[in-house]
Short mmCIF file of C-alpha atoms in Angstrom, two decimals:
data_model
loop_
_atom_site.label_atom_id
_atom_site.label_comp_id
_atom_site.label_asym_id
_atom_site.label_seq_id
_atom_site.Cartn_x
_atom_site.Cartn_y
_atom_site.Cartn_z
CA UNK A 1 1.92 -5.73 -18.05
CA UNK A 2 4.60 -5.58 -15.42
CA UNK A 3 3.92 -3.50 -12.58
CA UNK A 4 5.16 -1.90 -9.25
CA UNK A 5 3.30 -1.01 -6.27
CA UNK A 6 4.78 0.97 -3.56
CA UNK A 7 3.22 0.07 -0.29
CA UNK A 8 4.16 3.62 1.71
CA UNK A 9 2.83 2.32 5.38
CA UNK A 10 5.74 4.45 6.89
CA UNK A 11 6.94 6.60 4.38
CA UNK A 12 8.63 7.09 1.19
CA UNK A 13 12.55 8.57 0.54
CA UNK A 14 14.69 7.83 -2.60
CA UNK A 15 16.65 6.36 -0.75
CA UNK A 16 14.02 3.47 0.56
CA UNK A 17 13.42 3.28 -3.08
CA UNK A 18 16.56 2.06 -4.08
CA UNK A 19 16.93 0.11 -1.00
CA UNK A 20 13.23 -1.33 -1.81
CA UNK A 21 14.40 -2.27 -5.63
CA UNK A 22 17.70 -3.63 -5.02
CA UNK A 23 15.82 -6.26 -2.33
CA UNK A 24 13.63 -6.77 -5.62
CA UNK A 25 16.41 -8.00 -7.77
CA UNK A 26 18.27 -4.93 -9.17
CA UNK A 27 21.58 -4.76 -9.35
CA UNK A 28 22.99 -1.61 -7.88
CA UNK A 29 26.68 -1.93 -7.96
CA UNK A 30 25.86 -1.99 -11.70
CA UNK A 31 23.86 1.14 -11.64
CA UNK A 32 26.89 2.76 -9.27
CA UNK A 33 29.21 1.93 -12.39
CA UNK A 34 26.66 3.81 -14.58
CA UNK A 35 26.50 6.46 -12.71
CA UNK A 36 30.40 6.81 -12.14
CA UNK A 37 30.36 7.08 -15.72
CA UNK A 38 28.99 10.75 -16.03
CA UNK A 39 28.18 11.82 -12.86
CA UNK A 40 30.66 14.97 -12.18
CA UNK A 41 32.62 12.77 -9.17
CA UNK A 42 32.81 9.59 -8.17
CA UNK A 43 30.00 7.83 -5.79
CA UNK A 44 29.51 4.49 -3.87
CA UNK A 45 26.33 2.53 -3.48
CA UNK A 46 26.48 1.00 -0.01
CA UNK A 47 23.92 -1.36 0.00
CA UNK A 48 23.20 -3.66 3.42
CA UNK A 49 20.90 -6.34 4.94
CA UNK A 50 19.52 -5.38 8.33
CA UNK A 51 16.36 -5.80 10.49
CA UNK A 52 13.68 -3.23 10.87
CA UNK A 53 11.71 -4.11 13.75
CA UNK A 54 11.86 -7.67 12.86
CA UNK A 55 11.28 -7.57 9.53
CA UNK A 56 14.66 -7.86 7.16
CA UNK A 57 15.00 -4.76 4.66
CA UNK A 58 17.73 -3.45 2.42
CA UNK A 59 19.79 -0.14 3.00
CA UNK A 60 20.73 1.90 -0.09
CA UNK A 61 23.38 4.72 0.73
CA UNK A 62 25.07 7.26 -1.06
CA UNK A 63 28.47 7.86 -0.16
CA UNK A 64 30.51 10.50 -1.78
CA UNK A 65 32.12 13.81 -1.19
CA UNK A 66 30.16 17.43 -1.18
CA UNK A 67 29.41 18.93 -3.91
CA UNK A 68 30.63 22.38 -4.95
CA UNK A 69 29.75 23.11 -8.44
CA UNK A 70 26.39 21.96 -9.20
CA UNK A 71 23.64 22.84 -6.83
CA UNK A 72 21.09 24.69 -9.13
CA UNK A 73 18.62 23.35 -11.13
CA UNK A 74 20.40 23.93 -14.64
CA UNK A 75 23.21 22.41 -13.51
CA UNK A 76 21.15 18.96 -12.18
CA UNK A 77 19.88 19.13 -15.95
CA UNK A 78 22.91 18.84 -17.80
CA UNK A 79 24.18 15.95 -15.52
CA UNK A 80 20.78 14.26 -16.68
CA UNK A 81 21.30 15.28 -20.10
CA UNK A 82 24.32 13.70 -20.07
CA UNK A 83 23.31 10.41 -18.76
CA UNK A 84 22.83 6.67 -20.16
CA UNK A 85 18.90 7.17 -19.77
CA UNK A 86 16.35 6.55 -22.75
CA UNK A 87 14.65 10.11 -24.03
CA UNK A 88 11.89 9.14 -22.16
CA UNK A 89 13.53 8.18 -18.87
CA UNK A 90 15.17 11.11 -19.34
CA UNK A 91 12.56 13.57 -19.68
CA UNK A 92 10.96 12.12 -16.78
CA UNK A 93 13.94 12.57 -14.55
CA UNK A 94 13.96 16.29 -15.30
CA UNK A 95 10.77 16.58 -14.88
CA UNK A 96 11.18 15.33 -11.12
CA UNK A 97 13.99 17.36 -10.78
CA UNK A 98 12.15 20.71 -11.93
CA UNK A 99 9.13 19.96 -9.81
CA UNK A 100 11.39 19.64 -6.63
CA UNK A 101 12.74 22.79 -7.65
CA UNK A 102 9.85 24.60 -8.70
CA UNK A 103 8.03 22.78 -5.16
CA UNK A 104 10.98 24.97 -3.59
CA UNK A 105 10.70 28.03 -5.27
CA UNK A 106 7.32 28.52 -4.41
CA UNK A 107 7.96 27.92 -0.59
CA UNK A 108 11.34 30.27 -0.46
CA UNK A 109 9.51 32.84 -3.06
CA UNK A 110 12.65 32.82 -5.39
CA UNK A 111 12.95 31.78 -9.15
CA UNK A 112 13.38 28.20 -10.71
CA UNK A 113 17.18 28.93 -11.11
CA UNK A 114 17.84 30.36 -8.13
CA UNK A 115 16.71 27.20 -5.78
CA UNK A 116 20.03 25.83 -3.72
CA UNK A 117 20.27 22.23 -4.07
CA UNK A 118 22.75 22.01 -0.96
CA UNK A 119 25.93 20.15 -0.86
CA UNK A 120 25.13 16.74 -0.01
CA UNK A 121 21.66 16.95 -0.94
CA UNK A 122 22.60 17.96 -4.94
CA UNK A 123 24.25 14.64 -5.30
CA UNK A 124 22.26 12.36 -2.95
CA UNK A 125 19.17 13.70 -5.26
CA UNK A 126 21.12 13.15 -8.49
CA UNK A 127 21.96 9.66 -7.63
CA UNK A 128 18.49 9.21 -5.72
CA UNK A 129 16.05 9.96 -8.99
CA UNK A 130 19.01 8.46 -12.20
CA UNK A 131 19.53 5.81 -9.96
CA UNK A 132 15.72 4.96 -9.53
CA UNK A 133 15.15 5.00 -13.08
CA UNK A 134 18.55 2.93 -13.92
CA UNK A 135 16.97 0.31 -11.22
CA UNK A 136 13.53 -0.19 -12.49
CA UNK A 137 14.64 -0.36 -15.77
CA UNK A 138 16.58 -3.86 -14.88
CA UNK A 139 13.32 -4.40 -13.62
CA UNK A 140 11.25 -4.31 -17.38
CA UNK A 141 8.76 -2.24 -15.31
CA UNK A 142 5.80 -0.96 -17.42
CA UNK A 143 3.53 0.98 -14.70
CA UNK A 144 3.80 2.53 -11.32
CA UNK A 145 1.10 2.60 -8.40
CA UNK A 146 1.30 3.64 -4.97
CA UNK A 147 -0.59 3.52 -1.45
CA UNK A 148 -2.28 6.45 -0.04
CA UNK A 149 0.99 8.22 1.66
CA UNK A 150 0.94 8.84 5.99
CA UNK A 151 1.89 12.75 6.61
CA UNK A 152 3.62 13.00 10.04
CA UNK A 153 3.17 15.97 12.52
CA UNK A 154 5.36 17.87 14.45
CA UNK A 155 8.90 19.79 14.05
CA UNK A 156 11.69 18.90 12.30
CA UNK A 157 15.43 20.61 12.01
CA UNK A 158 16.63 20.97 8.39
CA UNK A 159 18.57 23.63 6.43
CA UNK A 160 16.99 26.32 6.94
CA UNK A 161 15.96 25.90 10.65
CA UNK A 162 13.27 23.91 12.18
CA UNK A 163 10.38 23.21 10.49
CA UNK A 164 6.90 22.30 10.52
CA UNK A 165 6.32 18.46 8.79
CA UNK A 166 6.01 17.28 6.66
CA UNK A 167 8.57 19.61 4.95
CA UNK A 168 6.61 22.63 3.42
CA UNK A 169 8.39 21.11 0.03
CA UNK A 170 6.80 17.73 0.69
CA UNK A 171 3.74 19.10 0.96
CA UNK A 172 3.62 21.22 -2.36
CA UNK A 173 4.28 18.44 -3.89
CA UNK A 174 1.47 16.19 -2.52
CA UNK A 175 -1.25 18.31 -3.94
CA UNK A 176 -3.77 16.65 -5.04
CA UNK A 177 -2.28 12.85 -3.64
CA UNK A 178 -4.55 10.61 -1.41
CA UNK A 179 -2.80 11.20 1.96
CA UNK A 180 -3.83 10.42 6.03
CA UNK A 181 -2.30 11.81 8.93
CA UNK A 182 -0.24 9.90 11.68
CA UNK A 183 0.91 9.62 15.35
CA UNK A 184 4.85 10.33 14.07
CA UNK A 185 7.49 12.46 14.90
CA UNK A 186 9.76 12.20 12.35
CA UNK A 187 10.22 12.89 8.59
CA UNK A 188 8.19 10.10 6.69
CA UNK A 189 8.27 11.54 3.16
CA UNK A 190 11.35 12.98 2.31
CA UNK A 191 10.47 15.69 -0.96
CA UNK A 192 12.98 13.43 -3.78
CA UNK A 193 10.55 10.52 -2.37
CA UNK A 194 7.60 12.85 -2.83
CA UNK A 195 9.08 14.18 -6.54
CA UNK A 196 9.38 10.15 -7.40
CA UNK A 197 6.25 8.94 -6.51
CA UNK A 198 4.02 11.86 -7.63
CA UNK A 199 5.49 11.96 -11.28
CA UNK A 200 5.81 8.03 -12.02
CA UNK A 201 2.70 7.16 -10.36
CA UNK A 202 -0.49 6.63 -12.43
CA UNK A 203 -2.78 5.84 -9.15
CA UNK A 204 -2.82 6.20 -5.58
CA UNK A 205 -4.84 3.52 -4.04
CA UNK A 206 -5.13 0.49 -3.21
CA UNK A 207 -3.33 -2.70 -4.63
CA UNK A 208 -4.57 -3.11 -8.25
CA UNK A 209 -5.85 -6.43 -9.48
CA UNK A 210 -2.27 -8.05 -9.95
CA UNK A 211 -0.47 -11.33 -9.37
CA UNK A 212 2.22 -10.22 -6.89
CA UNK A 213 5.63 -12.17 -8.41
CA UNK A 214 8.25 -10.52 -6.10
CA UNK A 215 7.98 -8.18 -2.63
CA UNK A 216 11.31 -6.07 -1.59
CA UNK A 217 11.63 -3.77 1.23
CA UNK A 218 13.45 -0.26 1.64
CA UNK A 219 14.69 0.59 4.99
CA UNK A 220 14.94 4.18 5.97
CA UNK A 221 17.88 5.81 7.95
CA UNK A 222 15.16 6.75 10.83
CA UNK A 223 14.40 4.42 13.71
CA UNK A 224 10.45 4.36 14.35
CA UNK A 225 9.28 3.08 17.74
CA UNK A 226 6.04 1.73 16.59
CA UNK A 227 6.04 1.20 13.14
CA UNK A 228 8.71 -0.56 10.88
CA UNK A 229 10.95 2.46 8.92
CA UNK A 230 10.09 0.85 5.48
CA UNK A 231 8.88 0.68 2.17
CA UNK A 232 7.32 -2.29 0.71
CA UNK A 233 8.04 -2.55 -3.17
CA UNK A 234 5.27 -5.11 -5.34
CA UNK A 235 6.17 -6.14 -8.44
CA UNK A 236 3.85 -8.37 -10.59
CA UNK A 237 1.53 -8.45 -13.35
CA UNK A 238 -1.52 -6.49 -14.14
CA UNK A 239 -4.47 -8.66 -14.28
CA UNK A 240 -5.98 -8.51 -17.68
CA UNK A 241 -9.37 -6.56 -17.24
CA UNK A 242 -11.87 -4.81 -19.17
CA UNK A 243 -11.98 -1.45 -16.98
CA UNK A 244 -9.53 0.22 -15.52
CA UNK A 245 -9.16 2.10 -12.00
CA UNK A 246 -8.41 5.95 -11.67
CA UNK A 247 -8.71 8.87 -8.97
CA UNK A 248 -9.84 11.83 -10.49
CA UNK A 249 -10.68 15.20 -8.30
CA UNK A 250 -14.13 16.94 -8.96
CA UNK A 251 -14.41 20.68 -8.14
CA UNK A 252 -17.60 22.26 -8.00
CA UNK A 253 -19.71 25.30 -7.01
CA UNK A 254 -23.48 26.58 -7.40
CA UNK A 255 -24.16 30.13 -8.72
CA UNK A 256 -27.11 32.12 -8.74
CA UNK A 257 -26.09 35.15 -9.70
CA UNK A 258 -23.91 35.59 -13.07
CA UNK A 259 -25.16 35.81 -16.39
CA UNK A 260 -24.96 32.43 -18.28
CA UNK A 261 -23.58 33.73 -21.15
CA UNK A 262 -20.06 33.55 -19.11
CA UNK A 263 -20.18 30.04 -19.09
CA UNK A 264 -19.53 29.93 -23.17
CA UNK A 265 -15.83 31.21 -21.93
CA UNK A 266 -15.51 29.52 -18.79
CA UNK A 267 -16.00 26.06 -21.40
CA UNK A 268 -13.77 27.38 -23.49
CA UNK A 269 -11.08 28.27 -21.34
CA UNK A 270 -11.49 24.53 -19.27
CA UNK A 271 -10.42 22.23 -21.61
CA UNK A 272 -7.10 24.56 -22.59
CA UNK A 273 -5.42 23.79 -19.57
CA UNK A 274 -3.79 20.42 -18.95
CA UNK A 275 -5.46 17.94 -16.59
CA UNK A 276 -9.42 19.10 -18.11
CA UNK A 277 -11.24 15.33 -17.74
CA UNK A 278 -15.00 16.77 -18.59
CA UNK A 279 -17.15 19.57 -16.98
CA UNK A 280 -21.32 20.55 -16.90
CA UNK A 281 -23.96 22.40 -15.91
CA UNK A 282 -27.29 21.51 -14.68
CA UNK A 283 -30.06 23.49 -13.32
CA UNK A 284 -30.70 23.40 -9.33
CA UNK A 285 -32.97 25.21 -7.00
CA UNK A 286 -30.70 27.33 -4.45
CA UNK A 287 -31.33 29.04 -1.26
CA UNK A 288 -34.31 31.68 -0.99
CA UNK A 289 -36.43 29.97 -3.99
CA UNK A 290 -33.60 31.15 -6.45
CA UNK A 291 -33.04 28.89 -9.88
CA UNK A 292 -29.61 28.78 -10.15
CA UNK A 293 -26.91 26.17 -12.07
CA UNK A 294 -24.04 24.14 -10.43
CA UNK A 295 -20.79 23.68 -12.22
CA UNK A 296 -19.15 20.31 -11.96
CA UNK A 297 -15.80 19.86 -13.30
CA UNK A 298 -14.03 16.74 -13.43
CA UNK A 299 -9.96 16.81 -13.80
CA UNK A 300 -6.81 15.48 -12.96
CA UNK A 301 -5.88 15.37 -9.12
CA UNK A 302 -2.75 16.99 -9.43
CA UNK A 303 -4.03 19.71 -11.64
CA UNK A 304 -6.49 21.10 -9.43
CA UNK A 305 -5.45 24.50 -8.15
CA UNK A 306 -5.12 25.58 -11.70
CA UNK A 307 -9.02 24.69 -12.23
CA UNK A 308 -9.97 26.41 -9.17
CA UNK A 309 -8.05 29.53 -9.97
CA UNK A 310 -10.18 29.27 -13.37
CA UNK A 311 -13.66 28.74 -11.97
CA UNK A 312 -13.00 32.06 -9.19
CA UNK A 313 -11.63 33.68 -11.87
CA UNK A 314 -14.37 33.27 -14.78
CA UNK A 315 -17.77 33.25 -12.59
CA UNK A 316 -19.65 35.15 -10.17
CA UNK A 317 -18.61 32.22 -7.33
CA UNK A 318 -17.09 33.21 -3.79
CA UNK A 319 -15.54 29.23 -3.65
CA UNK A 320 -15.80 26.01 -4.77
CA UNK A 321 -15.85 22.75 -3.18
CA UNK A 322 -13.08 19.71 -4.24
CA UNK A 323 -12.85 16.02 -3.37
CA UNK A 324 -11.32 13.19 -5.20
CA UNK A 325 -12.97 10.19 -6.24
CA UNK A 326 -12.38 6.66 -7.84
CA UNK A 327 -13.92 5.86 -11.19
CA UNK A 328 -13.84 3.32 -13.45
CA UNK A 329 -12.89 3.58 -17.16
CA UNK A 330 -12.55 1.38 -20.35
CA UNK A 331 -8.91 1.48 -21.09
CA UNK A 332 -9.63 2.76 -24.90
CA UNK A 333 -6.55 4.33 -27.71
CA UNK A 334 -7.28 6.67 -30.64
CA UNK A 335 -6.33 5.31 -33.77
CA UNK A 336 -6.26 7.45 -37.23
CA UNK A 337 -7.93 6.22 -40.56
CA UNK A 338 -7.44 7.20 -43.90
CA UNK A 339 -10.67 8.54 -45.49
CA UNK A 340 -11.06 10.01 -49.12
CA UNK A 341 -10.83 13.49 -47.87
CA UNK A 342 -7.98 12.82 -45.18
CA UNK A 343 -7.24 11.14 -41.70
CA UNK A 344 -10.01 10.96 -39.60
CA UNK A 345 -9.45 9.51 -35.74
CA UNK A 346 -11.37 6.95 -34.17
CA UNK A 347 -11.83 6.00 -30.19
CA UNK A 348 -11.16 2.50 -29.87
CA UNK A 349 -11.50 -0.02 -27.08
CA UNK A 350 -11.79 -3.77 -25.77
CA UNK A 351 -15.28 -5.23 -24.59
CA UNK A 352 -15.27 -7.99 -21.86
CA UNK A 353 -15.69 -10.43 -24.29
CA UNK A 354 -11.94 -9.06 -26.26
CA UNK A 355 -14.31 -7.49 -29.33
CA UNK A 356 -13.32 -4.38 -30.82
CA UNK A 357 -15.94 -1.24 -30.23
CA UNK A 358 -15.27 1.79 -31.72
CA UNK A 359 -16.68 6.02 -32.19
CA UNK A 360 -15.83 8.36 -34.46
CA UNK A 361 -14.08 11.15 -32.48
CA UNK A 362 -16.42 14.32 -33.10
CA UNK A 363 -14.10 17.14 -33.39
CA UNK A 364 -11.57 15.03 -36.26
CA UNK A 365 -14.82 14.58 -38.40
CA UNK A 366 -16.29 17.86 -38.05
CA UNK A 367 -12.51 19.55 -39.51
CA UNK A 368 -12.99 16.96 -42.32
CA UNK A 369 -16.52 18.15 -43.35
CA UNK A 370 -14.96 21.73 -43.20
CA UNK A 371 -12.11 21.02 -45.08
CA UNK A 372 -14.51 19.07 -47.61
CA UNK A 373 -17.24 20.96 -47.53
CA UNK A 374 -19.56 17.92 -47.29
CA UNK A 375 -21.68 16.99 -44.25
CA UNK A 376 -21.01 16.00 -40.95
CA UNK A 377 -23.12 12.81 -41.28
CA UNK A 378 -21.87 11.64 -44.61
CA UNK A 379 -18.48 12.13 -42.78
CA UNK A 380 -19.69 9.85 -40.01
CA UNK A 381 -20.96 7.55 -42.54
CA UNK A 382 -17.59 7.06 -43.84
CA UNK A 383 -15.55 6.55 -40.59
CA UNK A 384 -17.75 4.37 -39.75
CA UNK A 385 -17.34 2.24 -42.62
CA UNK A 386 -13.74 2.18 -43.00
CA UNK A 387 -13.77 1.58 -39.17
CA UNK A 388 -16.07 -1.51 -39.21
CA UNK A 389 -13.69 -2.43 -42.52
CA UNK A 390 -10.28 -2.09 -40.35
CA UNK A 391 -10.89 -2.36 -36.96
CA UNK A 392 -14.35 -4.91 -36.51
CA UNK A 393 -14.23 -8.73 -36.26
#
């Protein structure tokens, strides 16, 4: 599996991305021809050599003209509708798009549609996040990772006056993103850079077991008196392994006084929101001699404000604590199989030693002895016939 790593040790900007690929191999005049295809006016890619503290990078800039007709959010999205991108690549453009947007909205308390993309900044961003996606697709990428990212401190100018970084935008976006603070003075992670990272991205770490084949670097716009302005861009390939490397975020609290017939609901409700890993209760001794129970949920970094909203919502709790943490998984796939009385799915994954190991997934086999009207365990029985049939050595 091909992979990229970005290595964020001063930042991260869409344009240091594109300056960061193209020193990897892409071709960018060719993705400026793309893009002059259906972008609403013609753009150049300026791309230079130039030394960053000693240390050669490549500049990627966007020149072009204002732009006056398309600076809202619907507008961005028919310009990526209309572009040479796969469904996929597609969907996952807009989908940076709309959480820049919707990052904005919440800051500037106005609607989706009503966010300004300003002049410059509508078609530097358009060219920024197609072009990315045109670039690492010359690339045969197949996963993204990135470094924990460096938040500067102190005040910036931008549209809107001066403000506080990073940019309040930036920083709605990096919920729930391994971050560390810094002795800078400037803008480090620009919010399209932000937008990239924190929707391509499966991890946020360190490098992953990998054999580096090529290293590029971005250079920013910014000159940095310490630190090289750039962005160091991995590509290699994933190390065949058994287990696999994740940051998840666990939020939990310890109650004492709610009835624990709320908890039915409070299960219920967890795993229908997106980003629900695995929660549960135990029993613990609390303050004052009091038996009590602590809740432990385990979920998705970037999903965690909606978890704590549920947990101060459905208990008794005054506030929860959160941290994120590494853990280790077996990479594993569901895969369906055809039983007498209908599709059942099965989990499936790779030992060390490359066998097969498999489990019946409960909740598929309990809806087939429903729909049967036999037994769970005859179910079972089945599955795990047919399974040991298809899938075992």
């Amino acid at each position: 599996m091909k992979i990229i790593y970005f290595d964020c040790f001063s930042g991260i900007s869409g344009d240091m991305l594109l300056g960061g690929l193209a020193d990897l191999g892409a071709d960018l005049s060719l993705v400026q021809d793309q893009l002059n295809e259906f972008l609403p006016q013609k753009i150049e890619l300026q791309v230079t050599s130039r030394l960053v503290n000693g240390i050669r990078g490549t500049d990627a800039a966007v020149i072009s003209e204002p732009a006056s007709s398309y600076k809202h959010l619907p507008d961005l999205l028919k310009i990526v509708g209309k572009s040479p991108l796969t469904p996929a690549e597609r969907d996952t453009a807009a989908h940076v798009f709309t959480r820049l947007a919707a990052a904005e909205a919440h800051i500037h308390g106005v609607s989706l549609n009503e966010v300004h993309f300003h002049e410059l900044g509508a078609i530097d961003t358009l060219v920024d996040v197609i072009g990315f996606f045109l670039a690492v697709r010359q690339l045969s990428i197949d996963e993204f990772f990135c470094s924990p990212l460096p938040l500067a401190r102190g005040i910036a100018p931008m549209c809107h006056g001066h403000y506080p970084l990073p940019a309040p935008a930036t920083m709605e976006l990096l919920k729930g993103v391994p971050c560390y603070g810094v002795e800078s003075e400037i803008e480090l992670i620009t919010p399209t850079g932000a937008a990239i990272a924190t929707t391509v991205c499966s991890n946020f770490g360190p490098f992953p077991p990998a054999i580096t084949e090529r290293i590029g670097y971005g250079a920013g716009k910014k000159q940095r008196p310490d630190v090289p302005n750039l962005i160091r861009v991995i590509s290699g390939q994933l190390t065949p392994k058994a287990y696999k490397e994740e940051m998840v975020a666990i939020i939990e609290t310890n109650i004492d006084d709610m009835n624990p017939e709320y908890l039915s609901r409070l299960f219920e409700r967890f795993f229908q929101i997106d980003g629900a890993l695995d929660i549960l209760v135990q029993n613990v001794m609390m303050k004052k001699n009091r038996a009590g129970f602590q809740i432990q949920c385990i979920v998705r970094p970037d999903t965690i404000t909606s978890f704590v909203d549920l947990i101060l919502a459905e208990t008794s709790t005054l506030g929860v604590r959160h941290r994120l943490e590494h853990r280790t998984v077996r990479p594993r796939r569901l895969q369906q199989l055809s039983t007498r009385w209908g599709p059942a799915t099965v989990k499936v994954w790779t030992d060390r030693d490359g066998s097969a190991r498999f489990a019946p997934e409960y909740d598929s086999c309990r809806n087939l002895a429903e729909i049967a009207g036999v037994s769970l365990p005859r179910v079972y029985e089945e599955v795990w016939r047919l399974a040991d049939k298809e899938l075992g050595e």
